[in-house]
PDB file of C-alpha atoms in Angstrom:
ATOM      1  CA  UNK A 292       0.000   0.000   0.000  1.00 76.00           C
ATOM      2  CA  UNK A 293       3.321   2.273   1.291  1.00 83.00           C
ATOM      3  CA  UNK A 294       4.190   1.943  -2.505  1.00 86.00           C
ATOM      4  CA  UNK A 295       1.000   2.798  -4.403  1.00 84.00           C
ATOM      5  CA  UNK A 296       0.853   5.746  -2.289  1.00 84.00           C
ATOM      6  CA  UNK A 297       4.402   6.934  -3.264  1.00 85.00           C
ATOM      7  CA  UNK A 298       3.715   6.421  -6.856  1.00 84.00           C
ATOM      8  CA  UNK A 299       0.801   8.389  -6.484  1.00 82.00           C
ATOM      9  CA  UNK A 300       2.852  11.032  -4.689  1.00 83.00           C
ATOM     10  CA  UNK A 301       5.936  11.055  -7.555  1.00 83.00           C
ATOM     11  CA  UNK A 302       3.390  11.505 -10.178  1.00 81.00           C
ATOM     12  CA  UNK A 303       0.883  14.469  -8.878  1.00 79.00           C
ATOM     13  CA  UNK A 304       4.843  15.901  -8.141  1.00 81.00           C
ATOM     14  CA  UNK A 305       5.774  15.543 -11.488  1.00 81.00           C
ATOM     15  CA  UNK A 306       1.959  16.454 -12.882  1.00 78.00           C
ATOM     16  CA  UNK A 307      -0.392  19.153 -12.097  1.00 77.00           C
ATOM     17  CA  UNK A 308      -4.106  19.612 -12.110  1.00 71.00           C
ATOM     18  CA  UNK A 309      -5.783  22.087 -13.876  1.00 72.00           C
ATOM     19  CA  UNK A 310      -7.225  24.832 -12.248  1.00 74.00           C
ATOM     20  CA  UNK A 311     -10.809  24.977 -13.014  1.00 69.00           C
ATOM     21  CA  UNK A 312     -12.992  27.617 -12.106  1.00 67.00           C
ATOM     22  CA  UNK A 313     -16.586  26.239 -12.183  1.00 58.00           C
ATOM     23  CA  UNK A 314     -18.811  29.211 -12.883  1.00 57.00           C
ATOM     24  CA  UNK A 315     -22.355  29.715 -13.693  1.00 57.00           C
ATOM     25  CA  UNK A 316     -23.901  33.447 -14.277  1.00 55.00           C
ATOM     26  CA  UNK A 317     -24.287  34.830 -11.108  1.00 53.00           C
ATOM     27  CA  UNK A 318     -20.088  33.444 -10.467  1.00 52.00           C
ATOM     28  CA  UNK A 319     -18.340  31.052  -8.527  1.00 54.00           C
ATOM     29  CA  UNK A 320     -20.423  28.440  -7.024  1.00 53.00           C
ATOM     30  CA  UNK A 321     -19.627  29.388  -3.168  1.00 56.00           C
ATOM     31  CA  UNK A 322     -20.541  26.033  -1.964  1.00 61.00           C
ATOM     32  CA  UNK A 323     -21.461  22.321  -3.059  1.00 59.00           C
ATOM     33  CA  UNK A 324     -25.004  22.225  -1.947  1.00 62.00           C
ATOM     34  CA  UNK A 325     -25.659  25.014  -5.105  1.00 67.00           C
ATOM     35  CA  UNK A 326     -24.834  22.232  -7.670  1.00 73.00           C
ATOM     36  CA  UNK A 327     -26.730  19.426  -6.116  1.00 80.00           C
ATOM     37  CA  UNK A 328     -29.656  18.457  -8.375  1.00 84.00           C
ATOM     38  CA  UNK A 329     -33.296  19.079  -6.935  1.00 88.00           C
ATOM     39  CA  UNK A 330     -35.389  16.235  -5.170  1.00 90.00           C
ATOM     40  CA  UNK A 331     -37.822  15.907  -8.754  1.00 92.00           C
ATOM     41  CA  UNK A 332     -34.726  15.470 -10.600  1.00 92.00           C
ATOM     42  CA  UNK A 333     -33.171  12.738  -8.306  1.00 94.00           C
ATOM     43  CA  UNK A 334     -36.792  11.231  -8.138  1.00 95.00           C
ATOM     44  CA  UNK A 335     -36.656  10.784 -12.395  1.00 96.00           C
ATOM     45  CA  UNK A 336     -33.091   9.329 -12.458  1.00 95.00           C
ATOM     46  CA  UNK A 337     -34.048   6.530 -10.078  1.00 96.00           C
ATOM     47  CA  UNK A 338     -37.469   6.390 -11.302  1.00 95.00           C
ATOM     48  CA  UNK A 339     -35.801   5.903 -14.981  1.00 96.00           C
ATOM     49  CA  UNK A 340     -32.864   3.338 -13.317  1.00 96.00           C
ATOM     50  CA  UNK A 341     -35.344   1.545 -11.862  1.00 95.00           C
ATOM     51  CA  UNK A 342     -37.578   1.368 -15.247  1.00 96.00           C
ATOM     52  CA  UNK A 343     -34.285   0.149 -16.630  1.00 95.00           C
ATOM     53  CA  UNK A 344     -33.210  -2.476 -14.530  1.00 95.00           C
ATOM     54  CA  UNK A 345     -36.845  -4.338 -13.822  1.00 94.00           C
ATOM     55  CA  UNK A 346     -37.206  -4.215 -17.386  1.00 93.00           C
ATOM     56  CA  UNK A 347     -33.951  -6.611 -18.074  1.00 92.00           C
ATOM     57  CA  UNK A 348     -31.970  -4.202 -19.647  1.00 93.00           C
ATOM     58  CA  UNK A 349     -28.669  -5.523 -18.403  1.00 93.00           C
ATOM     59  CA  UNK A 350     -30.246  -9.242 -19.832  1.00 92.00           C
ATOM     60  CA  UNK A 351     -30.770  -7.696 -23.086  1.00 92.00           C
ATOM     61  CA  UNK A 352     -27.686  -6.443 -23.307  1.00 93.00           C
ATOM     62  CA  UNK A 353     -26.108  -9.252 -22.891  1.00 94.00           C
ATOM     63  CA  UNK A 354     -28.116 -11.983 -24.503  1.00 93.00           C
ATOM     64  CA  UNK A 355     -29.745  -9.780 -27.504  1.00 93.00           C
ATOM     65  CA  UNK A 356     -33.004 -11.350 -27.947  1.00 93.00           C
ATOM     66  CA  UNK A 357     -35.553  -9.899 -30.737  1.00 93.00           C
ATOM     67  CA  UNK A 358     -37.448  -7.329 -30.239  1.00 93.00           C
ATOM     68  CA  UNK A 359     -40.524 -10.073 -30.745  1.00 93.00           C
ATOM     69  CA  UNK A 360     -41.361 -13.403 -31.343  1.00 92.00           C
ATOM     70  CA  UNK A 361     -42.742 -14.770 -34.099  1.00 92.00           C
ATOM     71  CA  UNK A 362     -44.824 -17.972 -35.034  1.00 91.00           C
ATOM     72  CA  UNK A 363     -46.416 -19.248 -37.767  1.00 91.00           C
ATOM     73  CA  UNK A 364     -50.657 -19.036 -37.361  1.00 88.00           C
ATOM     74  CA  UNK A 365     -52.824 -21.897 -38.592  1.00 89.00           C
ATOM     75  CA  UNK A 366     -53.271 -20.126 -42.183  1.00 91.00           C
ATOM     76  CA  UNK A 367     -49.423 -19.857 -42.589  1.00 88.00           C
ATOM     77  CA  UNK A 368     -48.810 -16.840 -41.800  1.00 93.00           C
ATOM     78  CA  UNK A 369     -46.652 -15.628 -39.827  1.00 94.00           C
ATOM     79  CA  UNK A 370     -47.787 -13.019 -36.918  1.00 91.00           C
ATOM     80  CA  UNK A 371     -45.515 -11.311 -34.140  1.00 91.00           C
ATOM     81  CA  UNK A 372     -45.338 -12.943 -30.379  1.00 91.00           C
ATOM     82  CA  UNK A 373     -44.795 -10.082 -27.458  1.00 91.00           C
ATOM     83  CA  UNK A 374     -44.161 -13.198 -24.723  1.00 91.00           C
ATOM     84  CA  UNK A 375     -41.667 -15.825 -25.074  1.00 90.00           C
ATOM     85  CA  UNK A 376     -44.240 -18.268 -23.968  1.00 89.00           C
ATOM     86  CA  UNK A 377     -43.717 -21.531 -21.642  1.00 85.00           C
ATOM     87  CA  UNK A 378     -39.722 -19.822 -20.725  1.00 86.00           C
ATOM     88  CA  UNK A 379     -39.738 -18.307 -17.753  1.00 85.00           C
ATOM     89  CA  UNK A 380     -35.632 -17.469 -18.006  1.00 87.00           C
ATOM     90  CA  UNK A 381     -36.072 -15.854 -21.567  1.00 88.00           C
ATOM     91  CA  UNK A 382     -37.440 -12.765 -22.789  1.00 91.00           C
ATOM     92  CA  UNK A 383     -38.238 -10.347 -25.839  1.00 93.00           C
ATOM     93  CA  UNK A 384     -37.254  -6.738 -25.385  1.00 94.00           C
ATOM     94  CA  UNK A 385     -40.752  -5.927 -25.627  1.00 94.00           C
ATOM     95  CA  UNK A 386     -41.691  -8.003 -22.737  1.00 93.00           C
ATOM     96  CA  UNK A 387     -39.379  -7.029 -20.419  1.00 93.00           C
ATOM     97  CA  UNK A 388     -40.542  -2.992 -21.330  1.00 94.00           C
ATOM     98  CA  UNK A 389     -44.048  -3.233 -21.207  1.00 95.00           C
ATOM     99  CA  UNK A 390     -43.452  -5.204 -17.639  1.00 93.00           C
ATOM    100  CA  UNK A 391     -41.386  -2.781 -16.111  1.00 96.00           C
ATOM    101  CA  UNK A 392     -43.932  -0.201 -17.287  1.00 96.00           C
ATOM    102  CA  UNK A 393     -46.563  -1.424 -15.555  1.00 96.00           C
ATOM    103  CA  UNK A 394     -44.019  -1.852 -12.170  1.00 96.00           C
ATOM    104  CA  UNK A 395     -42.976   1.742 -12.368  1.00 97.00           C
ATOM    105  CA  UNK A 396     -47.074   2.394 -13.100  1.00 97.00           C
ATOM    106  CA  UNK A 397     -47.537   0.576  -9.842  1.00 97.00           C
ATOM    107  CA  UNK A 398     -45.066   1.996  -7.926  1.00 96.00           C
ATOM    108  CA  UNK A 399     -46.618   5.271  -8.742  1.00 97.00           C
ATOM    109  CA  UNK A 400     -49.414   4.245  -7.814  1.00 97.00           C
ATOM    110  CA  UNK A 401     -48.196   3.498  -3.908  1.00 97.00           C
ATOM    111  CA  UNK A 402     -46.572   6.974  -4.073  1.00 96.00           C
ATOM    112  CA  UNK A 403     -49.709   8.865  -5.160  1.00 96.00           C
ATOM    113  CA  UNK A 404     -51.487   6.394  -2.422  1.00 96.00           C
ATOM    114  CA  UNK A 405     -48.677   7.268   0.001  1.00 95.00           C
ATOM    115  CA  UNK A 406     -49.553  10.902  -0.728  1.00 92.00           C
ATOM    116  CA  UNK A 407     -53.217  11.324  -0.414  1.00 92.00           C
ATOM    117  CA  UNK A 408     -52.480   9.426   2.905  1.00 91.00           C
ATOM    118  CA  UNK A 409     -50.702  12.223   3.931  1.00 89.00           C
ATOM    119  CA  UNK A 410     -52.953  14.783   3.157  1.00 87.00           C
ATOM    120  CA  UNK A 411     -55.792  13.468   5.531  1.00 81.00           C
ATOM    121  CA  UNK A 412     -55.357  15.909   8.121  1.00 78.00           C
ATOM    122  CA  UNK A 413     -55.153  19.061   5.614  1.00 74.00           C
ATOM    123  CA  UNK A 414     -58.284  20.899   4.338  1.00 69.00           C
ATOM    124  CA  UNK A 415     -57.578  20.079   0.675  1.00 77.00           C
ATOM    125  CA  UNK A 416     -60.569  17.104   0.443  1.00 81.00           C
ATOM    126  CA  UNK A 417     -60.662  16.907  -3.474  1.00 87.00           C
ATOM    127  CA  UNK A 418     -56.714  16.694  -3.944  1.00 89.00           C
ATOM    128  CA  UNK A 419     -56.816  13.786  -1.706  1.00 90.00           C
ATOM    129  CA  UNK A 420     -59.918  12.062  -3.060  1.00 92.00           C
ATOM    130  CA  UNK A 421     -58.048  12.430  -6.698  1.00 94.00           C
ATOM    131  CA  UNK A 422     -54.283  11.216  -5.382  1.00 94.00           C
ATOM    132  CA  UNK A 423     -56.444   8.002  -3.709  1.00 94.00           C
ATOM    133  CA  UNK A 424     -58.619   7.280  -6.346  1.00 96.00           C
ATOM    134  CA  UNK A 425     -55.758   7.815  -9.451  1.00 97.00           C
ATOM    135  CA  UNK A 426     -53.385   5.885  -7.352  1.00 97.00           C
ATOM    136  CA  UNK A 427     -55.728   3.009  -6.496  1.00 97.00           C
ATOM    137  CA  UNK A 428     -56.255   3.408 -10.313  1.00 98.00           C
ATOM    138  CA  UNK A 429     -52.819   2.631 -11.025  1.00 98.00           C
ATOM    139  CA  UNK A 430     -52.059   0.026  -8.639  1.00 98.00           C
ATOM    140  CA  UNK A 431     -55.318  -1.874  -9.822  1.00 98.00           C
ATOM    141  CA  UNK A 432     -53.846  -1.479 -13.485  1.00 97.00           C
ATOM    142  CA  UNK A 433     -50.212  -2.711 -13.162  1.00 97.00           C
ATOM    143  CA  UNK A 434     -51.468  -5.682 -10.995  1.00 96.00           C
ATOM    144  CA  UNK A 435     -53.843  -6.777 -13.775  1.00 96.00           C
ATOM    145  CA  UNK A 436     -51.888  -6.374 -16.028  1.00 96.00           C
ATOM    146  CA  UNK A 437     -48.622  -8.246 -14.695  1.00 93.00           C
ATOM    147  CA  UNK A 438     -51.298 -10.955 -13.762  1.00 92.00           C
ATOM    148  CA  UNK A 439     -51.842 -11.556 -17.725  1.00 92.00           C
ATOM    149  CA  UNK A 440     -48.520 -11.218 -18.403  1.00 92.00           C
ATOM    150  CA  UNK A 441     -47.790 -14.013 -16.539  1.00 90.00           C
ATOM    151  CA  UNK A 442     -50.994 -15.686 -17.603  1.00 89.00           C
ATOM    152  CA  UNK A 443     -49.790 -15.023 -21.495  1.00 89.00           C
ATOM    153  CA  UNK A 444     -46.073 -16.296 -20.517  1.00 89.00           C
ATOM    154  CA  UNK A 445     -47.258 -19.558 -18.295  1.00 88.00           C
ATOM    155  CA  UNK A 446     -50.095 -20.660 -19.488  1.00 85.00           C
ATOM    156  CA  UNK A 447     -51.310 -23.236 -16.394  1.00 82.00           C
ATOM    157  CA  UNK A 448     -49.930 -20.123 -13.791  1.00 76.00           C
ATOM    158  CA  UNK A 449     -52.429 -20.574 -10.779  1.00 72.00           C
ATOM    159  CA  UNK A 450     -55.205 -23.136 -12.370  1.00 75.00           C
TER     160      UNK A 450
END
């Protein structure tokens, strides 16, 4: 470790950092708590990560399965799949997207439940009607429809 740090130490001796000024219109930013991003903007990037990462984006990547599936209908033609049916380790892009949609749909809907909870107290009675009805709404929604999905996907799931 002794010698990692004293390679370190030769080279920043030998090299030297730039000396950036990071400005912005009104001048120097005076302290690190100015260039934080705000609470809606932290809320998107994980909302969007989290989009991401249920939808198998990392599996995608690294398998590269079609978009969709197809199969070949009774008549002989051909017609697009969205659900790799009967495979419960393998997925279309499409499949994995329109899942995760409906698990960030239902995860907005606990939020917007989560907030009309906490606007029982206030005065406000129609916001909080609206945030418990839209997010009961949701949550209703993404649990039907990630029922069918797996109903499409497994065909015997819960008989």
């Amino acid at each position: 470790m002794e010698f990692i740090v004293s390679v370190y130490g030769l080279l920043f001796k030998v090299l030297r950092p730039p000396n950036l000024q990071s400005s912005r219109k009104g001048g120097n930013f005076s302290s690190l708590h100015e260039m934080m991003p705000s609470k809606g903007a932290i809320f998107i990037l994980i909302l969007a990560s989290y989009f991401l990462i249920t939808g198998g984006v990392i599996y995608d990547v690294i398998n590269e399965p079609p978009s969709l599936g197809y199969e070949v209908a009774p008549n002989g033609r051909t017609r697009s799949v969205p659900f790799m049916v009967g495979r419960i380790n393998g997925q279309y892009i499409i499949e994995g997207l329109s899942s995760s949609m409906m698990f960030v749909l239902g995860g907005l809907g606990l939020i917007a439940l989560l907030k009309g909870n906490e606007l029982s107290g206030s005065g406000v009675k129609g916001t909080r009607i609206s945030y418990l009805v839209g997010g009961g709404l949701l949550v209703f929604i993404a649990y039907t429809s990630v029922f069918f999905f797996m109903k499409s996907k497994l065909p015997g799931y819960l008989n």
